[in-house]
Amino acid sequence: MINIKQEVKTLCKTQEEKEIGLLLIDNLWDTKAVAAKSRFSARKIAPLKTRLRHSLIIRLWKQYDLNQAEIAKLTDTERHTVSRVLKPLGYTVKRDHKVEHQRYLEKTYQELLQMDQPSVASLDSFIEVGP
């Protein structure tokens, strides 16, 4: 499991930034809530929030090779925000549907092979006899 708080701590340069970063994570990146709970103003928090969030998204993508939905879930941000940050870096969401379809067929075939063969008794109980 990836510890988001630890990742944010590594991205922060000063103790003050660490404090703000942890408060941002605890308050779901809400600048006003962090400003109300800390001694820092919203004007100081907003640029740090942007830098930390973007750096965190990039770090999770490069270091852990997570996809857009996984990053959005871990960081409590929208997928569109994650996409907007990663798109200039070369991240593409386009998928090869033929490959995915083939993987699905192979997985389904393996599941069918692992199933027990039906017996005559189970087939009889499955088929209803009409009145």
PDB file of C-alpha atoms in Angstrom:
ATOM      1  CA  MET A   1       0.000   0.000   0.000  1.00  0.00           C
ATOM      2  CA  ILE A   2       1.261   3.416  -0.915  1.00  0.00           C
ATOM      3  CA  ASN A   3       1.511   5.902   1.942  1.00  0.00           C
ATOM      4  CA  ILE A   4       0.399   9.216   0.453  1.00  0.00           C
ATOM      5  CA  LYS A   5       1.404  11.211   3.537  1.00  0.00           C
ATOM      6  CA  GLN A   6       4.948   9.885   3.299  1.00  0.00           C
ATOM      7  CA  GLU A   7       5.077  10.730  -0.402  1.00  0.00           C
ATOM      8  CA  VAL A   8       3.966  14.295   0.323  1.00  0.00           C
ATOM      9  CA  LYS A   9       6.590  14.604   3.064  1.00  0.00           C
ATOM     10  CA  THR A  10       9.312  13.675   0.586  1.00  0.00           C
ATOM     11  CA  LEU A  11       8.058  16.324  -1.855  1.00  0.00           C
ATOM     12  CA  CYS A  12       8.108  19.114   0.747  1.00  0.00           C
ATOM     13  CA  LYS A  13      11.250  21.179   1.212  1.00  0.00           C
ATOM     14  CA  THR A  14      10.633  22.764   4.618  1.00  0.00           C
ATOM     15  CA  GLN A  15       8.897  21.835   7.834  1.00  0.00           C
ATOM     16  CA  GLU A  16       6.264  24.479   7.123  1.00  0.00           C
ATOM     17  CA  GLU A  17       5.478  22.877   3.761  1.00  0.00           C
ATOM     18  CA  LYS A  18       5.216  19.451   5.394  1.00  0.00           C
ATOM     19  CA  GLU A  19       2.709  20.799   7.884  1.00  0.00           C
ATOM     20  CA  ILE A  20       0.604  22.396   5.152  1.00  0.00           C
ATOM     21  CA  GLY A  21       0.865  19.304   2.929  1.00  0.00           C
ATOM     22  CA  LEU A  22      -0.357  16.968   5.631  1.00  0.00           C
ATOM     23  CA  LEU A  23      -3.225  19.303   6.461  1.00  0.00           C
ATOM     24  CA  LEU A  24      -4.168  19.440   2.781  1.00  0.00           C
ATOM     25  CA  ILE A  25      -4.335  15.666   2.572  1.00  0.00           C
ATOM     26  CA  ASP A  26      -6.388  15.410   5.760  1.00  0.00           C
ATOM     27  CA  ASN A  27      -8.841  18.047   4.485  1.00  0.00           C
ATOM     28  CA  LEU A  28      -9.167  16.664   0.939  1.00  0.00           C
ATOM     29  CA  TRP A  29      -7.097  19.478  -0.629  1.00  0.00           C
ATOM     30  CA  ASP A  30      -9.483  22.186   0.606  1.00  0.00           C
ATOM     31  CA  THR A  31      -7.526  25.430   0.902  1.00  0.00           C
ATOM     32  CA  LYS A  32     -10.080  27.246   3.054  1.00  0.00           C
ATOM     33  CA  ALA A  33     -10.321  24.406   5.571  1.00  0.00           C
ATOM     34  CA  VAL A  34      -6.546  24.284   5.910  1.00  0.00           C
ATOM     35  CA  ALA A  35      -6.368  28.069   6.307  1.00  0.00           C
ATOM     36  CA  ALA A  36      -8.983  27.897   9.062  1.00  0.00           C
ATOM     37  CA  LYS A  37      -7.095  25.141  10.919  1.00  0.00           C
ATOM     38  CA  SER A  38      -3.614  26.603  10.573  1.00  0.00           C
ATOM     39  CA  ARG A  39      -1.816  29.875  10.967  1.00  0.00           C
ATOM     40  CA  PHE A  40      -1.201  30.169   7.218  1.00  0.00           C
ATOM     41  CA  SER A  41      -3.259  32.269   4.825  1.00  0.00           C
ATOM     42  CA  ALA A  42      -5.069  30.878   1.808  1.00  0.00           C
ATOM     43  CA  ARG A  43      -2.781  32.922  -0.453  1.00  0.00           C
ATOM     44  CA  LYS A  44       0.235  31.063   0.869  1.00  0.00           C
ATOM     45  CA  ILE A  45      -1.470  27.670   0.759  1.00  0.00           C
ATOM     46  CA  ALA A  46      -2.877  27.821  -2.799  1.00  0.00           C
ATOM     47  CA  PRO A  47       0.418  27.782  -4.780  1.00  0.00           C
ATOM     48  CA  LEU A  48       1.872  25.138  -2.505  1.00  0.00           C
ATOM     49  CA  LYS A  49      -1.266  23.037  -2.935  1.00  0.00           C
ATOM     50  CA  THR A  50      -0.944  23.206  -6.720  1.00  0.00           C
ATOM     51  CA  ARG A  51       2.738  22.312  -6.686  1.00  0.00           C
ATOM     52  CA  LEU A  52       2.310  19.446  -4.219  1.00  0.00           C
ATOM     53  CA  ARG A  53      -0.686  17.965  -5.981  1.00  0.00           C
ATOM     54  CA  HIS A  54       0.983  18.062  -9.403  1.00  0.00           C
ATOM     55  CA  SER A  55       4.257  16.701  -8.061  1.00  0.00           C
ATOM     56  CA  LEU A  56       2.428  13.930  -6.211  1.00  0.00           C
ATOM     57  CA  ILE A  57       0.498  12.892  -9.313  1.00  0.00           C
ATOM     58  CA  ILE A  58       3.676  12.808 -11.398  1.00  0.00           C
ATOM     59  CA  ARG A  59       5.558  10.892  -8.695  1.00  0.00           C
ATOM     60  CA  LEU A  60       2.839   8.249  -8.387  1.00  0.00           C
ATOM     61  CA  TRP A  61       2.739   7.808 -12.146  1.00  0.00           C
ATOM     62  CA  LYS A  62       6.499   7.559 -12.647  1.00  0.00           C
ATOM     63  CA  GLN A  63       7.521   5.690  -9.516  1.00  0.00           C
ATOM     64  CA  TYR A  64       4.599   3.275  -9.088  1.00  0.00           C
ATOM     65  CA  ASP A  65       3.337   3.144 -12.703  1.00  0.00           C
ATOM     66  CA  LEU A  66      -0.268   3.726 -11.650  1.00  0.00           C
ATOM     67  CA  ASN A  67      -3.007   4.574 -14.105  1.00  0.00           C
ATOM     68  CA  GLN A  68      -5.184   7.657 -14.085  1.00  0.00           C
ATOM     69  CA  ALA A  69      -8.067   6.184 -12.069  1.00  0.00           C
ATOM     70  CA  GLU A  70      -5.773   4.710  -9.401  1.00  0.00           C
ATOM     71  CA  ILE A  71      -3.945   8.010  -8.943  1.00  0.00           C
ATOM     72  CA  ALA A  72      -7.225   9.901  -8.713  1.00  0.00           C
ATOM     73  CA  LYS A  73      -8.484   7.509  -6.036  1.00  0.00           C
ATOM     74  CA  LEU A  74      -5.290   7.663  -3.970  1.00  0.00           C
ATOM     75  CA  THR A  75      -4.924  11.433  -4.077  1.00  0.00           C
ATOM     76  CA  ASP A  76      -8.634  12.329  -3.791  1.00  0.00           C
ATOM     77  CA  THR A  77      -8.564  14.329  -7.011  1.00  0.00           C
ATOM     78  CA  GLU A  78     -10.645  14.061 -10.142  1.00  0.00           C
ATOM     79  CA  ARG A  79      -9.493  11.939 -13.064  1.00  0.00           C
ATOM     80  CA  HIS A  80      -9.648  14.992 -15.306  1.00  0.00           C
ATOM     81  CA  THR A  81      -7.171  16.816 -13.081  1.00  0.00           C
ATOM     82  CA  VAL A  82      -4.837  13.835 -13.197  1.00  0.00           C
ATOM     83  CA  SER A  83      -5.197  13.674 -16.966  1.00  0.00           C
ATOM     84  CA  ARG A  84      -4.511  17.400 -17.327  1.00  0.00           C
ATOM     85  CA  VAL A  85      -1.282  17.032 -15.321  1.00  0.00           C
ATOM     86  CA  LEU A  86      -0.030  13.878 -17.054  1.00  0.00           C
ATOM     87  CA  LYS A  87      -0.989  14.624 -20.662  1.00  0.00           C
ATOM     88  CA  PRO A  88       1.934  17.040 -21.344  1.00  0.00           C
ATOM     89  CA  LEU A  89       4.306  14.367 -19.997  1.00  0.00           C
ATOM     90  CA  GLY A  90       3.221  11.811 -22.581  1.00  0.00           C
ATOM     91  CA  TYR A  91       0.592   9.828 -20.707  1.00  0.00           C
ATOM     92  CA  THR A  92      -2.099   8.556 -23.039  1.00  0.00           C
ATOM     93  CA  VAL A  93      -5.346   6.971 -21.996  1.00  0.00           C
ATOM     94  CA  LYS A  94      -5.978   5.275 -25.321  1.00  0.00           C
ATOM     95  CA  ARG A  95      -6.259   1.545 -24.987  1.00  0.00           C
ATOM     96  CA  ASP A  96      -5.844  -1.271 -27.441  1.00  0.00           C
ATOM     97  CA  HIS A  97      -9.292  -2.841 -27.374  1.00  0.00           C
ATOM     98  CA  LYS A  98      -8.217  -5.879 -29.410  1.00  0.00           C
ATOM     99  CA  VAL A  99      -5.584  -6.770 -26.814  1.00  0.00           C
ATOM    100  CA  GLU A 100      -8.022  -6.210 -23.952  1.00  0.00           C
ATOM    101  CA  HIS A 101     -10.648  -8.360 -25.677  1.00  0.00           C
ATOM    102  CA  GLN A 102      -8.129 -11.151 -26.213  1.00  0.00           C
ATOM    103  CA  ARG A 103      -7.070 -11.003 -22.546  1.00  0.00           C
ATOM    104  CA  TYR A 104     -10.719 -11.206 -21.507  1.00  0.00           C
ATOM    105  CA  LEU A 105     -11.309 -14.234 -23.709  1.00  0.00           C
ATOM    106  CA  GLU A 106      -8.203 -15.985 -22.368  1.00  0.00           C
ATOM    107  CA  LYS A 107      -9.176 -15.258 -18.758  1.00  0.00           C
ATOM    108  CA  THR A 108     -12.733 -16.475 -19.321  1.00  0.00           C
ATOM    109  CA  TYR A 109     -11.486 -19.623 -21.022  1.00  0.00           C
ATOM    110  CA  GLN A 110      -9.173 -20.372 -18.083  1.00  0.00           C
ATOM    111  CA  GLU A 111     -12.075 -19.862 -15.664  1.00  0.00           C
ATOM    112  CA  LEU A 112     -14.216 -22.257 -17.675  1.00  0.00           C
ATOM    113  CA  LEU A 113     -11.453 -24.853 -17.609  1.00  0.00           C
ATOM    114  CA  GLN A 114     -11.255 -24.604 -13.841  1.00  0.00           C
ATOM    115  CA  MET A 115     -14.980 -25.152 -13.364  1.00  0.00           C
ATOM    116  CA  ASP A 116     -16.182 -28.649 -12.527  1.00  0.00           C
ATOM    117  CA  GLN A 117     -17.980 -30.533 -15.238  1.00  0.00           C
ATOM    118  CA  PRO A 118     -21.701 -30.847 -14.552  1.00  0.00           C
ATOM    119  CA  SER A 119     -23.006 -34.230 -13.509  1.00  0.00           C
ATOM    120  CA  VAL A 120     -26.212 -35.845 -14.696  1.00  0.00           C
ATOM    121  CA  ALA A 121     -27.847 -35.239 -11.310  1.00  0.00           C
ATOM    122  CA  SER A 122     -27.025 -31.537 -11.367  1.00  0.00           C
ATOM    123  CA  LEU A 123     -28.323 -31.246 -14.931  1.00  0.00           C
ATOM    124  CA  ASP A 124     -31.603 -32.905 -13.986  1.00  0.00           C
ATOM    125  CA  SER A 125     -32.091 -30.500 -11.083  1.00  0.00           C
ATOM    126  CA  PHE A 126     -31.268 -27.594 -13.370  1.00  0.00           C
ATOM    127  CA  ILE A 127     -33.831 -28.531 -16.019  1.00  0.00           C
ATOM    128  CA  GLU A 128     -37.362 -27.983 -14.872  1.00  0.00           C
ATOM    129  CA  VAL A 129     -39.964 -30.499 -15.787  1.00  0.00           C
ATOM    130  CA  GLY A 130     -43.258 -28.867 -16.699  1.00  0.00           C
ATOM    131  CA  PRO A 131     -46.611 -29.890 -15.105  1.00  0.00           C
TER     132      PRO A 131
END
